[in-house]
mmCIF file of C-alpha atoms and ligand atoms in Angstrom:
data_model
loop_
_atom_site.group_PDB
_atom_site.id
_atom_site.type_symbol
_atom_site.label_atom_id
_atom_site.label_comp_id
_atom_site.label_asym_id
_atom_site.label_seq_id
_atom_site.Cartn_x
_atom_site.Cartn_y
_atom_site.Cartn_z
ATOM 1 C CA MET A 158 -25.280 -6.433 4.738
ATOM 2 C CA LEU A 159 -21.235 -6.561 5.982
ATOM 3 C CA LEU A 160 -20.386 -4.351 8.872
ATOM 4 C CA TRP A 161 -16.772 -3.092 9.015
ATOM 5 C CA GLY A 162 -15.194 -1.554 12.286
ATOM 6 C CA VAL A 163 -12.452 0.856 11.564
ATOM 7 C CA ILE A 164 -9.438 0.438 14.115
ATOM 8 C CA GLY A 165 -7.381 3.812 14.440
ATOM 9 C CA ALA A 166 -8.900 7.599 13.506
ATOM 10 C CA GLY A 167 -6.432 8.543 10.916
ATOM 11 C CA THR A 168 -5.778 10.433 7.894
ATOM 12 C CA ILE A 169 -6.125 7.421 5.175
ATOM 13 C CA GLY A 170 -9.223 6.373 6.864
ATOM 14 C CA ARG A 171 -11.097 9.838 6.786
ATOM 15 C CA GLU A 172 -9.982 10.842 2.966
ATOM 16 C CA TRP A 173 -10.373 7.474 1.557
ATOM 17 C CA MET A 174 -11.091 4.232 3.201
ATOM 18 C CA VAL A 175 -14.117 5.486 5.338
ATOM 19 C CA PRO A 176 -15.802 6.744 1.887
ATOM 20 C CA ALA A 177 -14.656 3.672 -0.018
ATOM 21 C CA ILE A 178 -16.517 1.098 2.696
ATOM 22 C CA ASN A 179 -19.064 3.195 2.880
ATOM 23 C CA ALA A 180 -19.617 3.582 -1.261
ATOM 24 C CA GLN A 181 -19.928 -0.039 -1.669
ATOM 25 C CA PRO A 182 -23.697 -1.177 -1.973
ATOM 26 C CA ASP A 183 -22.893 -4.457 0.416
ATOM 27 C CA SER A 184 -20.855 -2.743 3.265
ATOM 28 C CA MET A 185 -20.969 0.029 6.056
ATOM 29 C CA VAL A 186 -18.569 1.239 8.762
ATOM 30 C CA ALA A 187 -20.569 0.388 11.893
ATOM 31 C CA ALA A 188 -17.870 1.523 14.572
ATOM 32 C CA VAL A 189 -14.565 3.185 15.262
ATOM 33 C CA ALA A 190 -11.948 2.380 17.669
ATOM 34 C CA SER A 191 -9.690 4.881 18.646
ATOM 35 C CA SER A 192 -6.858 5.210 21.405
ATOM 36 C CA ASN A 193 -8.381 8.467 22.298
ATOM 37 C CA LEU A 194 -12.263 8.795 22.631
ATOM 38 C CA GLU A 195 -13.134 12.299 22.067
ATOM 39 C CA ARG A 196 -10.955 12.534 18.536
ATOM 40 C CA GLY A 197 -13.150 8.913 17.908
ATOM 41 C CA ARG A 198 -16.100 10.462 18.616
ATOM 42 C CA LEU A 199 -15.338 14.030 16.413
ATOM 43 C CA TYR A 200 -14.392 11.530 13.609
ATOM 44 C CA ALA A 201 -17.479 8.958 13.981
ATOM 45 C CA LYS A 202 -19.514 12.441 13.838
ATOM 46 C CA GLU A 203 -17.982 13.901 11.008
ATOM 47 C CA LEU A 204 -17.501 10.734 8.707
ATOM 48 C CA GLY A 205 -20.947 9.445 9.986
ATOM 49 C CA ILE A 206 -20.089 6.416 11.381
ATOM 50 C CA PRO A 207 -22.635 5.149 14.144
ATOM 51 C CA ARG A 208 -20.681 4.010 17.364
ATOM 52 C CA ALA A 209 -17.217 5.090 18.566
ATOM 53 C CA HIS A 210 -14.899 2.931 21.179
ATOM 54 C CA SER A 211 -12.238 4.028 23.732
ATOM 55 C CA SER A 212 -10.553 0.731 23.158
ATOM 56 C CA VAL A 213 -10.265 -2.075 20.180
ATOM 57 C CA ALA A 214 -11.317 -5.165 22.297
ATOM 58 C CA ASP A 215 -15.020 -3.552 22.621
ATOM 59 C CA LEU A 216 -14.815 -3.268 19.211
ATOM 60 C CA LEU A 217 -13.657 -6.375 19.048
ATOM 61 C CA ALA A 218 -16.451 -7.926 21.342
ATOM 62 C CA ASP A 219 -19.258 -6.479 19.012
ATOM 63 C CA PRO A 220 -20.679 -9.234 17.296
ATOM 64 C CA THR A 221 -22.149 -7.786 14.619
ATOM 65 C CA ILE A 222 -18.923 -6.172 13.050
ATOM 66 C CA ASN A 223 -17.912 -8.774 10.299
ATOM 67 C CA ALA A 224 -14.383 -7.014 9.254
ATOM 68 C CA VAL A 225 -12.001 -4.611 10.605
ATOM 69 C CA TYR A 226 -9.732 -2.297 8.641
ATOM 70 C CA ILE A 227 -6.696 -1.345 10.529
ATOM 71 C CA SER A 228 -5.145 2.014 9.901
ATOM 72 C CA THR A 229 -3.110 2.705 13.325
ATOM 73 C CA THR A 230 0.842 3.507 12.993
ATOM 74 C CA ASN A 231 2.684 0.539 11.837
ATOM 75 C CA GLU A 232 3.557 -0.765 14.958
ATOM 76 C CA TRP A 233 0.070 -1.703 16.074
ATOM 77 C CA HIS A 234 -0.989 -3.743 12.922
ATOM 78 C CA GLU A 235 0.360 -7.107 14.183
ATOM 79 C CA PRO A 236 -1.065 -7.060 17.985
ATOM 80 C CA GLN A 237 -4.478 -5.736 16.641
ATOM 81 C CA ALA A 238 -4.681 -8.065 13.648
ATOM 82 C CA LEU A 239 -3.917 -10.928 15.927
ATOM 83 C CA ALA A 240 -6.715 -9.648 18.254
ATOM 84 C CA ALA A 241 -9.057 -9.177 15.854
ATOM 85 C CA ILE A 242 -7.885 -12.415 13.732
ATOM 86 C CA ALA A 243 -8.750 -13.992 17.304
ATOM 87 C CA ALA A 244 -12.448 -12.698 17.723
ATOM 88 C CA GLY A 245 -13.354 -13.844 14.156
ATOM 89 C CA LYS A 246 -12.883 -10.978 11.735
ATOM 90 C CA HIS A 247 -11.935 -10.474 8.780
ATOM 91 C CA VAL A 248 -9.020 -8.352 8.603
ATOM 92 C CA LEU A 249 -7.734 -5.429 6.033
ATOM 93 C CA CYS A 250 -4.698 -4.074 7.396
ATOM 94 C CA GLU A 251 -2.816 -1.243 6.100
ATOM 95 C CA LYS A 252 0.836 -1.522 4.773
ATOM 96 C CA PRO A 253 3.345 -2.484 5.759
ATOM 97 C CA LEU A 254 1.650 -4.975 7.186
ATOM 98 C CA ALA A 255 4.266 -5.277 10.003
ATOM 99 C CA LEU A 256 7.564 -4.205 11.228
ATOM 100 C CA SER A 257 9.255 -7.414 10.953
ATOM 101 C CA LEU A 258 8.722 -10.510 8.500
ATOM 102 C CA ASP A 259 8.156 -12.716 11.349
ATOM 103 C CA SER A 260 5.253 -10.564 12.651
ATOM 104 C CA ALA A 261 3.564 -10.608 9.240
ATOM 105 C CA ARG A 262 4.015 -14.282 8.699
ATOM 106 C CA THR A 263 2.205 -14.351 12.104
ATOM 107 C CA MET A 264 -0.644 -12.463 10.570
ATOM 108 C CA VAL A 265 -0.940 -14.933 7.771
ATOM 109 C CA ALA A 266 -0.385 -18.004 9.713
ATOM 110 C CA ALA A 267 -3.200 -17.040 12.095
ATOM 111 C CA ALA A 268 -5.547 -15.591 9.662
ATOM 112 C CA ALA A 269 -5.502 -19.028 7.698
ATOM 113 C CA ALA A 270 -5.963 -20.910 10.501
ATOM 114 C CA ALA A 271 -8.798 -19.041 11.982
ATOM 115 C CA GLY A 272 -10.312 -19.264 8.397
ATOM 116 C CA VAL A 273 -11.064 -15.537 8.053
ATOM 117 C CA VAL A 274 -9.308 -13.398 5.106
ATOM 118 C CA LEU A 275 -6.696 -11.014 5.580
ATOM 119 C CA GLY A 276 -5.716 -8.384 2.756
ATOM 120 C CA THR A 277 -2.921 -5.865 2.708
ATOM 121 C CA ASN A 278 -4.036 -2.541 1.501
ATOM 122 C CA HIS A 279 -1.874 -1.787 -1.353
ATOM 123 C CA HIS A 280 -3.724 0.413 -3.140
ATOM 124 C CA LEU A 281 -1.791 0.660 -6.286
ATOM 125 C CA ARG A 282 -2.506 -2.631 -7.720
ATOM 126 C CA ASN A 283 -6.230 -1.594 -8.152
ATOM 127 C CA ALA A 284 -5.200 1.295 -10.302
ATOM 128 C CA ALA A 285 -6.436 1.250 -13.847
ATOM 129 C CA THR A 286 -3.145 2.367 -14.956
ATOM 130 C CA HIS A 287 -1.080 -0.803 -13.488
ATOM 131 C CA ARG A 288 -3.706 -3.117 -14.401
ATOM 132 C CA LYS A 289 -3.664 -2.378 -17.715
ATOM 133 C CA MET A 290 -0.293 -2.173 -17.772
ATOM 134 C CA ARG A 291 0.040 -5.848 -16.338
ATOM 135 C CA GLU A 292 -2.365 -6.886 -18.854
ATOM 136 C CA LEU A 293 -1.019 -5.651 -22.059
ATOM 137 C CA ILE A 294 2.754 -7.143 -20.787
ATOM 138 C CA GLN A 295 0.458 -10.516 -20.577
ATOM 139 C CA SER A 296 -0.827 -10.169 -23.961
ATOM 140 C CA GLY A 297 2.484 -9.711 -25.146
ATOM 141 C CA ALA A 298 2.271 -6.262 -26.305
ATOM 142 C CA THR A 299 5.993 -5.594 -24.649
ATOM 143 C CA GLY A 300 8.078 -8.615 -25.512
ATOM 144 C CA ARG A 301 9.839 -10.083 -22.228
ATOM 145 C CA PRO A 302 10.057 -7.278 -19.845
ATOM 146 C CA LEU A 303 13.962 -6.407 -19.458
ATOM 147 C CA ALA A 304 14.014 -3.390 -16.792
ATOM 148 C CA ALA A 305 11.455 -1.237 -15.105
ATOM 149 C CA ARG A 306 11.656 2.107 -13.515
ATOM 150 C CA VAL A 307 9.757 3.316 -10.397
ATOM 151 C CA PHE A 308 9.502 7.292 -10.053
ATOM 152 C CA HIS A 309 8.111 7.755 -6.892
ATOM 153 C CA ALA A 310 9.635 10.649 -5.144
ATOM 154 C CA VAL A 311 6.756 13.037 -3.530
ATOM 155 C CA TYR A 312 6.583 15.921 -1.125
ATOM 156 C CA LEU A 313 5.306 14.349 2.565
ATOM 157 C CA PRO A 314 2.435 16.880 3.038
ATOM 158 C CA SER A 315 2.657 19.042 6.077
ATOM 159 C CA HIS A 316 -0.180 17.241 7.863
ATOM 160 C CA LEU A 317 1.170 13.914 7.565
ATOM 161 C CA GLN A 318 4.966 15.232 8.783
ATOM 162 C CA GLY A 319 4.675 13.049 11.907
ATOM 163 C CA TRP A 320 5.931 9.540 12.944
ATOM 164 C CA ARG A 321 6.601 9.097 9.297
ATOM 165 C CA ILE A 322 9.716 10.869 9.664
ATOM 166 C CA ASP A 323 10.449 10.947 13.231
ATOM 167 C CA ARG A 324 9.305 7.672 14.758
ATOM 168 C CA PRO A 325 11.674 4.941 14.231
ATOM 169 C CA ASP A 326 9.624 2.695 16.529
ATOM 170 C CA ALA A 327 6.297 3.318 14.544
ATOM 171 C CA GLY A 328 7.549 2.232 11.207
ATOM 172 C CA GLY A 329 8.497 5.555 9.868
ATOM 173 C CA GLY A 330 10.947 6.033 6.875
ATOM 174 C CA VAL A 331 10.259 6.272 3.201
ATOM 175 C CA THR A 332 11.267 2.851 2.821
ATOM 176 C CA LEU A 333 8.195 1.073 4.540
ATOM 177 C CA ASP A 334 6.522 4.233 3.682
ATOM 178 C CA ILE A 335 6.516 4.104 -0.197
ATOM 179 C CA THR A 336 9.150 1.438 -1.351
ATOM 180 C CA VAL A 337 6.678 -1.185 -0.084
ATOM 181 C CA HIS A 338 4.093 0.064 -2.878
ATOM 182 C CA ASP A 339 6.694 -0.020 -5.387
ATOM 183 C CA ALA A 340 7.608 -4.037 -4.547
ATOM 184 C CA ASP A 341 3.965 -4.783 -4.443
ATOM 185 C CA THR A 342 3.019 -2.676 -7.943
ATOM 186 C CA LEU A 343 6.079 -4.293 -9.424
ATOM 187 C CA ARG A 344 5.193 -7.915 -8.462
ATOM 188 C CA PHE A 345 1.969 -7.320 -9.658
ATOM 189 C CA VAL A 346 2.446 -5.437 -13.174
ATOM 190 C CA LEU A 347 5.509 -7.790 -13.855
ATOM 191 C CA ASP A 348 4.035 -11.029 -12.592
ATOM 192 C CA ASP A 349 7.407 -11.745 -11.037
ATOM 193 C CA GLU A 350 9.078 -12.105 -7.463
ATOM 194 C CA ILE A 351 11.880 -10.021 -6.603
ATOM 195 C CA THR A 352 15.096 -11.828 -5.733
ATOM 196 C CA GLU A 353 17.617 -9.303 -4.523
ATOM 197 C CA VAL A 354 18.298 -5.676 -4.102
ATOM 198 C CA THR A 355 20.591 -3.007 -3.631
ATOM 199 C CA ALA A 356 19.952 0.343 -2.527
ATOM 200 C CA MET A 357 21.060 3.813 -0.772
ATOM 201 C CA THR A 358 19.057 5.864 1.316
ATOM 202 C CA ALA A 359 19.405 9.563 2.395
ATOM 203 C CA SER A 360 18.163 12.048 4.972
ATOM 204 C CA GLN A 361 17.611 15.282 2.857
ATOM 205 C CA GLY A 362 16.427 17.471 5.777
ATOM 206 C CA MET A 363 13.138 16.279 6.364
ATOM 207 C CA GLY A 364 13.818 12.999 8.201
ATOM 208 C CA ARG A 365 14.825 12.920 11.544
ATOM 209 C CA ALA A 366 15.841 10.565 14.487
ATOM 210 C CA GLY A 367 18.266 8.638 12.128
ATOM 211 C CA LEU A 368 15.226 7.989 9.288
ATOM 212 C CA GLU A 369 15.750 8.197 5.739
ATOM 213 C CA ASP A 370 13.600 10.267 3.634
ATOM 214 C CA ALA A 371 14.913 9.460 0.141
ATOM 215 C CA VAL A 372 15.969 6.094 -1.057
ATOM 216 C CA MET A 373 17.287 4.758 -4.373
ATOM 217 C CA GLY A 374 18.113 1.372 -5.997
ATOM 218 C CA VAL A 375 18.097 -1.347 -7.976
ATOM 219 C CA MET A 376 15.525 -4.726 -7.609
ATOM 220 C CA ARG A 377 16.548 -7.925 -9.487
ATOM 221 C CA PHE A 378 13.457 -10.262 -10.465
ATOM 222 C CA GLY A 379 13.421 -13.769 -10.972
ATOM 223 C CA SER A 380 13.274 -13.744 -14.539
ATOM 224 C CA GLY A 381 15.867 -11.553 -14.733
ATOM 225 C CA THR A 382 13.843 -8.123 -15.183
ATOM 226 C CA ILE A 383 15.836 -5.494 -13.236
ATOM 227 C CA ALA A 384 14.240 -2.109 -11.933
ATOM 228 C CA GLN A 385 15.176 1.089 -10.927
ATOM 229 C CA PHE A 386 12.928 2.804 -7.938
ATOM 230 C CA HIS A 387 13.457 6.108 -6.446
ATOM 231 C CA ASP A 388 11.140 7.072 -3.495
ATOM 232 C CA ALA A 389 11.259 10.231 -1.464
ATOM 233 C CA PHE A 390 9.580 12.421 1.110
ATOM 234 C CA THR A 391 11.516 15.489 -0.276
ATOM 235 C CA SER A 392 10.849 16.050 -3.975
ATOM 236 C CA PRO A 393 8.268 19.033 -4.371
ATOM 237 C CA HIS A 394 8.778 18.790 -8.320
ATOM 238 C CA ALA A 395 9.074 15.508 -9.627
ATOM 239 C CA TYR A 396 6.407 13.568 -11.901
ATOM 240 C CA THR A 397 5.387 10.372 -10.285
ATOM 241 C CA GLY A 398 6.207 7.415 -13.050
ATOM 242 C CA PHE A 399 6.397 3.340 -13.575
ATOM 243 C CA GLU A 400 7.945 2.484 -16.827
ATOM 244 C CA VAL A 401 8.729 -1.161 -18.334
ATOM 245 C CA HIS A 402 11.041 -1.770 -20.721
ATOM 246 C CA GLY A 403 10.655 -4.970 -23.150
ATOM 247 C CA THR A 404 12.189 -6.663 -26.119
ATOM 248 C CA ASP A 405 9.299 -5.158 -28.363
ATOM 249 C CA GLY A 406 7.949 -2.054 -26.470
ATOM 250 C CA SER A 407 7.987 0.187 -23.507
ATOM 251 C CA LEU A 408 5.125 1.301 -21.343
ATOM 252 C CA TYR A 409 5.020 4.438 -19.774
ATOM 253 C CA GLY A 410 3.240 5.219 -17.227
ATOM 254 C CA ARG A 411 2.959 9.045 -15.972
ATOM 255 C CA ASP A 412 1.311 10.365 -13.144
ATOM 256 C CA VAL A 413 0.444 6.730 -11.713
ATOM 257 C CA MET A 414 2.053 6.669 -8.245
ATOM 258 C CA THR A 415 -0.756 8.345 -6.321
ATOM 259 C CA GLN A 416 -3.600 7.207 -4.455
ATOM 260 C CA ARG A 417 -6.161 9.599 -7.056
ATOM 261 C CA PRO A 418 -7.693 7.607 -9.841
ATOM 262 C CA VAL A 419 -5.349 9.821 -12.637
ATOM 263 C CA GLY A 420 -2.434 9.096 -14.870
ATOM 264 C CA THR A 421 -1.731 7.806 -18.161
ATOM 265 C CA VAL A 422 -0.124 4.822 -20.136
ATOM 266 C CA THR A 423 2.038 5.338 -23.186
ATOM 267 C CA ILE A 424 2.792 2.500 -25.245
ATOM 268 C CA ARG A 425 6.290 2.801 -27.478
ATOM 269 C CA HIS A 426 7.352 0.814 -30.430
ATOM 270 C CA GLY A 427 10.479 1.867 -31.911
ATOM 271 C CA ASP A 428 9.387 6.015 -32.740
ATOM 272 C CA THR A 429 5.817 5.506 -32.529
ATOM 273 C CA GLU A 430 3.710 6.290 -29.762
ATOM 274 C CA GLU A 431 0.105 5.428 -28.413
ATOM 275 C CA GLU A 432 -1.487 6.414 -25.199
ATOM 276 C CA VAL A 433 -3.823 3.574 -24.310
ATOM 277 C CA SER A 434 -7.347 4.304 -23.084
ATOM 278 C CA VAL A 435 -7.702 3.650 -19.254
ATOM 279 C CA GLY A 436 -10.814 3.529 -17.577
ATOM 280 C CA HIS A 437 -10.252 5.187 -14.138
ATOM 281 C CA GLU A 438 -11.611 4.236 -10.956
ATOM 282 C CA ASN A 439 -11.338 4.736 -7.163
ATOM 283 C CA LEU A 440 -8.130 2.286 -6.368
ATOM 284 C CA TYR A 441 -9.914 2.338 -2.207
ATOM 285 C CA GLU A 442 -13.393 1.503 -3.631
ATOM 286 C CA ARG A 443 -11.917 -1.629 -5.858
ATOM 287 C CA SER A 444 -9.799 -2.622 -2.944
ATOM 288 C CA VAL A 445 -12.931 -2.739 -0.522
ATOM 289 C CA ARG A 446 -14.954 -4.267 -3.250
ATOM 290 C CA CYS A 447 -12.807 -7.122 -3.812
ATOM 291 C CA PHE A 448 -12.425 -7.353 -0.173
ATOM 292 C CA ASN A 449 -16.032 -7.902 0.630
ATOM 293 C CA ALA A 450 -16.174 -10.338 -2.389
ATOM 294 C CA ALA A 451 -13.433 -12.301 -0.690
ATOM 295 C CA ILE A 452 -15.457 -12.443 2.847
ATOM 296 C CA ARG A 453 -18.001 -14.017 0.373
ATOM 297 C CA GLY A 454 -16.014 -16.363 -0.767
ATOM 298 C CA GLU A 455 -15.634 -14.943 -4.519
ATOM 299 C CA GLY A 456 -12.143 -14.503 -5.285
ATOM 300 C CA ASP A 457 -8.979 -13.265 -3.524
ATOM 301 C CA PRO A 458 -8.713 -9.899 -1.666
ATOM 302 C CA ALA A 459 -6.441 -7.611 -4.335
ATOM 303 C CA ALA A 460 -3.292 -7.674 -2.072
ATOM 304 C CA SER A 461 -3.542 -10.558 0.595
ATOM 305 C CA GLY A 462 -1.490 -10.860 3.488
ATOM 306 C CA ALA A 463 1.367 -12.892 1.749
ATOM 307 C CA ASP A 464 1.530 -9.859 -0.999
ATOM 308 C CA GLY A 465 2.127 -8.003 2.378
ATOM 309 C CA VAL A 466 4.543 -10.305 3.222
ATOM 310 C CA ARG A 467 6.424 -10.288 0.235
ATOM 311 C CA SER A 468 6.557 -6.189 0.240
ATOM 312 C CA LEU A 469 7.709 -6.209 3.413
ATOM 313 C CA ALA A 470 10.246 -8.521 2.712
ATOM 314 C CA VAL A 471 11.912 -6.107 0.009
ATOM 315 C CA ALA A 472 11.498 -2.976 1.664
ATOM 316 C CA LEU A 473 13.648 -4.496 4.737
ATOM 317 C CA ALA A 474 16.175 -5.938 2.620
ATOM 318 C CA VAL A 475 16.361 -2.502 0.778
ATOM 319 C CA ARG A 476 17.090 -1.020 4.107
ATOM 320 C CA GLU A 477 19.515 -3.679 4.806
ATOM 321 C CA SER A 478 21.255 -3.108 1.174
ATOM 322 C CA ALA A 479 21.425 0.544 2.814
ATOM 323 C CA GLN A 480 23.195 0.049 5.789
ATOM 324 C CA THR A 481 25.207 -2.621 4.827
ATOM 325 C CA GLY A 482 26.693 -1.492 1.282
ATOM 326 C CA ARG A 483 25.756 -5.062 -0.302
ATOM 327 C CA THR A 484 23.677 -6.560 -2.118
ATOM 328 C CA VAL A 485 20.622 -8.534 -0.316
ATOM 329 C CA PRO A 486 18.513 -11.468 -1.142
ATOM 330 C CA VAL A 487 14.617 -10.950 -0.464
ATOM 331 C CA ALA A 488 13.393 -13.537 1.796
ATOM 332 C CA GLY A 489 10.129 -15.452 0.619
ATOM 333 C CA ASP A 490 7.286 -16.729 2.222
HETATM 334 P P1 NDP B 670 -1.853 8.817 10.717
HETATM 335 O O1 NDP B 670 -0.949 9.784 11.596
HETATM 336 O O2 NDP B 670 -3.221 10.137 10.011
HETATM 337 O O3 NDP B 670 -2.843 8.211 11.691
HETATM 338 C C1 NDP B 670 -2.390 6.989 12.300
HETATM 339 C C2 NDP B 670 -3.102 6.848 13.625
HETATM 340 O O4 NDP B 670 -2.566 7.817 14.955
HETATM 341 C C3 NDP B 670 -4.186 6.950 13.455
HETATM 342 O O5 NDP B 670 -5.027 5.801 13.577
HETATM 343 C C4 NDP B 670 -4.897 7.478 14.778
HETATM 344 O O6 NDP B 670 -5.051 5.971 15.902
HETATM 345 C C5 NDP B 670 -3.474 8.192 15.690
HETATM 346 N N1 NDP B 670 -4.044 9.484 15.419
HETATM 347 C C6 NDP B 670 -4.479 10.429 14.744
HETATM 348 N N2 NDP B 670 -4.710 11.306 14.715
HETATM 349 C C7 NDP B 670 -3.783 11.696 16.005
HETATM 350 C C8 NDP B 670 -3.729 12.883 16.602
HETATM 351 N N3 NDP B 670 -3.962 13.807 16.488
HETATM 352 N N4 NDP B 670 -2.657 12.800 18.010
HETATM 353 C C9 NDP B 670 -2.427 11.246 18.286
HETATM 354 N N5 NDP B 670 -2.768 10.336 17.535
HETATM 355 C C10 NDP B 670 -3.477 10.609 16.265
HETATM 356 O O7 NDP B 670 -1.568 7.946 9.641
HETATM 357 P P2 NDP B 670 -2.287 7.532 8.455
HETATM 358 O O8 NDP B 670 -3.533 7.615 8.266
HETATM 359 O O9 NDP B 670 -1.670 8.395 7.307
HETATM 360 O O10 NDP B 670 -1.748 5.953 8.274
HETATM 361 C C11 NDP B 670 -1.713 5.112 8.998
HETATM 362 C C12 NDP B 670 -1.674 3.700 8.394
HETATM 363 O O11 NDP B 670 -2.000 3.668 6.692
HETATM 364 C C13 NDP B 670 0.054 3.187 8.378
HETATM 365 O O12 NDP B 670 0.135 2.346 8.354
HETATM 366 C C14 NDP B 670 0.468 3.717 6.589
HETATM 367 O O13 NDP B 670 1.599 3.283 6.490
HETATM 368 C C15 NDP B 670 -0.729 3.859 5.762
HETATM 369 N N6 NDP B 670 -1.386 4.280 5.142
HETATM 370 C C16 NDP B 670 -1.345 3.572 3.734
HETATM 371 C C17 NDP B 670 -1.703 4.343 2.874
HETATM 372 C C18 NDP B 670 -2.262 3.643 1.369
HETATM 373 O O14 NDP B 670 -2.682 4.381 0.411
HETATM 374 N N7 NDP B 670 -2.312 2.260 1.435
HETATM 375 C C19 NDP B 670 -1.675 5.674 2.408
HETATM 376 C C20 NDP B 670 -1.524 6.271 3.607
HETATM 377 C C21 NDP B 670 -1.465 5.377 4.714
HETATM 378 P P3 NDP B 670 -6.004 6.337 17.292
HETATM 379 O O15 NDP B 670 -7.255 6.893 16.833
HETATM 380 O O16 NDP B 670 -6.027 4.774 17.581
HETATM 381 O O17 NDP B 670 -4.976 7.086 17.784
#
């Protein structure tokens, strides 16, 4: 049995990740560390976690813990991941991996040097819809991808309207929150690298302290494909979607930029449309299943640390483009 420690008693762990770890036949959450012991204890009780610690060091000192899941706000990811790696734990870290590329690269290098697995919790590449679109493109069903469009404008629910909208120091803002997911999903589905971006951001009433709550832009890929994206915290009525338009066919993913195992994929050739069969499964359970296998030396995490570096590089380039009004090249590994 792989024993996991959860760092940070937050929403994503409660809603998705603790249940996903406990849903595996070969893993369970054995401990949580929270900056607030009382809150950590309540969290542990609610989710059936045996132990609560008031410090990350105490959790990491437990030799029975094999892996940690880091779900704190973004400024903590780097120091907590480096401490966990130094303690010999495998690390599945929430996105964005860090606030700077140097930090993210340091995390990847530290994990490699220590021989532990580092993954980034980009859930969307675990979605059956996105996996199906990648498979269709690779099988030649669309021909050469010319363009993609990502519709990821949502309304941030009131219980999440905290650090994301008013704490730049915690990595708030829609770009680090949502655009990183677009970048990772586009890289995964198109199997291509983003080389440059151009973008504009807006503050439409939710973002404070100078934080953007909406962003639109264009990404260019190594192969020449171009992709449009729209991310927002401020759109209560919009569908999400992901489209790929190729030389021989178009793919329409509807309701697919979401945490839930839902959505449809339609393929269109000329005027003929066909809904493609998709076998939905819980995205976070698949993420943990792949990570547990990677710990055992069987394959890689669904999204690696290097994937987290790449998606962060795109998000930082999007921000820079919005600030400077220029097209910005995307840094590599
Ligand atoms: P939350 O605001 O719910 O929690 C973040 C951290 O804040 C917690 O880990 C906790 O740390 C602390 N905290 C929790 N409740 C309180 C409170 N009442 N008062 C003060 N501090 C509190 O954020 P999320 O869980 O939504 O996001 C955490 C991370 O996960 C982020 O990096 C985010 O980007 C990522 N995320 C990823 C998603 C995905 O699908 N991959 C989806 C959603 C988020 P502590 O217990 O140590 O104080």
